[in-house]
Amino acid sequence: MTAMDRTAYPRPGERLTREELQTRYDLSEADHAFLRAAARGEAGRLTLATILKTRLDLGVFPALAEVDAGIVTHLARQLGLTAPPPLLPEDTGKSTLYRYRAAVRAHLGVASYPDAGEVLVTNAVLAAAETMSDPADLINRAIEALRDARIDLPAFSTLDRLVNHLRGRVHERMYERVAARLSAESMAALDTLLTVPPDGTTTPFTRLKQTPGPARLETIALWTDRLGWLIGLPDPGALLEGISHTKLRQFAAEAAALEPGELLDMSQRGKRHTLLLSLIRQARTRCRDELIEMLIRRVRRTQAAAKERLAALQDENRELEERLIGLFGRVLATAKTEKADAAFGHHVRTLLTEQGGIDRLTEQCETVTAWHGNNDLPLLWPIHARTRSLLFRLVDLMDIRSATQDRSLLDALAMVAEHRQSRRDDLPNDLDLGFASQRWRSFVVKRGSGSPAIDRRALEVCVFIHLADALQAGDVYVVGAEAFADYRDQLLPWPECAPRLAAYCRLLNMPESAEAFVARLKDELTQTAADVDAGFPDNTELSLDADGTPHLKKPRAAREPDGLADFEREIRARMPERHLLDILKHTEHWSGYTRHFGPPSGSDPKLANAVRRYLFAVFGYGCNLGPVQTARHAPDIATAPALRRINAQHIDADKLEAAMADVIGQYTRFGLPRCWGDGRAAIADGTHVKLRENNLLGSRHIRYGGYGGIAYHHIADSYIALFTTFIPCGVWEAVHILDALLKNRSVLQPDILHADTQGQSEPVFGLCRLLGITLMPRMRSWADVAFYRPDNAVRYQHIDALFSREIDWALITKHWPDMMQVALSIQAGRVLPSMLLRKLGTYSRKNRLSRAFRELGRVERTLFLLRFISNADIRRSIHAETTKIESYNDFLDWVSFGGPVIKSGDPVEQDKQLKYASLVANTIMLSNVTDLTTVLSSMAADGIAVTPDLVARLSPYTREHVRRFGQYILDMNDLPGPLNPMPLPFEVPL
């Protein structure tokens, strides 16, 4: 049986806040009229009111004894009952209660479940089970369908039995279909993966789950062999045909979490082989992506090494360069003193002879000239030559295709592959080099006394560098990959976009045609620029240099409210001391966040004391202690292997995000967080995390000066963490900035986004506009960014020097349908913004969509900068919000007291490690808000002033009262009372 608390099935009895009672249980005039007509007596009217409002709120008629007393009191007060009578009992008032429930159904226009519910649930679950596996998700889909159809929910056990039966039918049909397609030979090949070969120590199944190391030559060779091995296994494509992409991902995750013995124990026909084929399909896709990532990194490393070699050569030749300049200075000095040409020539020739003669000086000049102009192209070949054979092996395994009509790069790739073993220096000049820049074409084509020829080595280096660029930009793609697949296939087809367009535009208050959209945008830029120009004389904080460079005066720091130090000291003295494990336990009791954890199959966990072990796993991984250290301090709770198994099989990134959303839901029930922010804004920032040099994504970061990756965090303006992910160093953080808002499943759904310089770019500004998100970054070098005027004919009296370029409105108009297709695809969940921004953010002359997004982004960024320089409130707000995430980064360092290094080389585990830490941080914040609310109420009761200004200076990151060390004990019988989000001593706006 599925645990009820893992689903959205309503559970009465929760204590509600004042605001929640008002929102969900206030009686309307129509409600009062209904109660007067349908019930008699105080007890009858109160009972009917309780039945009516609980059915409206929950979608089901709960047992009256389970309804929280606060709800009954709130309803009684509205009915004018100063002393609420008891509700009618279920046993003696059975007929009356039946009549009341029937009256409520008629009043609300809802039906009972037996009338039409089972058929509706069957159809909804059968359809959903084609893409979902977790029984809890399927039950939630059934609940959603019943609520939409205005049908009573049945008992949970009824729903659970039906859903699990239907899920089993769908899965059995899928397994049978795969089994029917498999030959005996393919079945045997798949089963061989689960047994240890005679000459081996581990099963091939373990090899399936391996992750790559750094992009070294040995790793590329190993992974190239791996792809060849994977291609040699039974092909999953035709065998899994008809199973949805999301279902295959779920099956692959289930297979990866199991041990070989567990797979061999499966008796259901076709199940084992379906799971294995799904995992092979995923391994092939990831292997291609990883190999392409290695290729790109090796090419970039070759380019970097050539630049380093050029700098070294320039340093080596600097003395020679200075000597030649000195020689030229002496020639000039001679010219000043010697007026006769013959004497001057004689002195110069003597001077040249003294310095080594004409031939030697000519050679020295050629040496200096060769490396003086930052021309590193001649230095690339010797570095590239060390890895070329491996890169060719890698490319041979890939099916690389062009995303445009231009095939010149792929034709050049075919030519260099054909001549890879050639000893010829030159190739015929019959190749289209249109894919290369003029600088590269000049380097590749040799022009001598005869007809022009192509330098074979230069062409090969040129092709691999441009191939890496094209793969990143999406100009070429790899069949069978995911990150480097054809992004156009992942977009919603335009015939499916067209019916959605009008509703989407109305939702965002956006014009529904390209011409109207551009006209409004142009008017907005024109009017904003005119307003800023008109207000310039009164803007004492803004000044412009003669060349148009803007300057803003540094704002004065806000004054602290009187008595803040004493106020904070009093709070610290009253805050109760708590151990971190107890905080995890208490917040789990309040929010039930471990309900999301469990086996990937979706079945309930078979663990003894499952919640206790889950909490210990969250503590160990979230604080970066690791399973060994965690188990060493509490061997009676769980062993290290047990913790590893829980992490691998019961907890994944999606489940951690769902757990965070549960904690956020309880956090927002308090009024205190609204004193810090209204939840409409989010702040994003990346911070460096150290890694061991055992993985593909890690690298040395110039800004941070160490090996590792980037933890990219999003927090709400009320401090709580919304989303966290791991990204490689070297990636512009703005690429990932929008993913969090799209993947955020919490009750907080911000539409304003703050970040630093790394969190913005022209394509990001453009995409934000189409997604209804307001981007307001703190840009370090904002004064150096170009301002774009709406029209070349428009001039301004005061700020004209700001504008250096003009917007190409025709480009935006032409590609508006393409850009809207991208926005609608993101909104439909077909593609993540980061995948598209990675393509759009890479400059490509071929990608017109990228150019259109850049142009739209130039409009948006100019609008933002105009408002930024003219509005001091905007500048103060940006500074205040971005300061919060700096405090969060410091708080997270404190949470991860087990050490700063993420030890796993698996990108999935690296991402999970960060999400564990964010979950622990959120539980501390919920505990702190609970305690702070109680402390503030007690202070007000004791006559201490508690004002909004003082409370606004607090933060949920306080941790002086939290113990992280000591004895690690989890007593699951010692639980707190229900969560009580009591009101603050002053009114907080909703």
Tab-separated table of C-alpha atoms in Angstrom, residues 699-701 710 728-732:
chain	number	residue	atom	x	y	z
A	699	SER	CA	38.362	22.245	-13.904
A	700	ARG	CA	40.553	25.035	-12.631
A	701	HIS	CA	38.663	28.294	-12.293
A	710	ILE	CA	30.172	25.947	-9.337
A	728	PRO	CA	31.038	23.233	-14.496
A	729	CYS	CA	33.598	26.008	-14.197
A	730	GLY	CA	33.991	28.076	-17.329
A	731	VAL	CA	30.263	28.073	-18.110
A	732	TRP	CA	28.674	31.529	-18.064
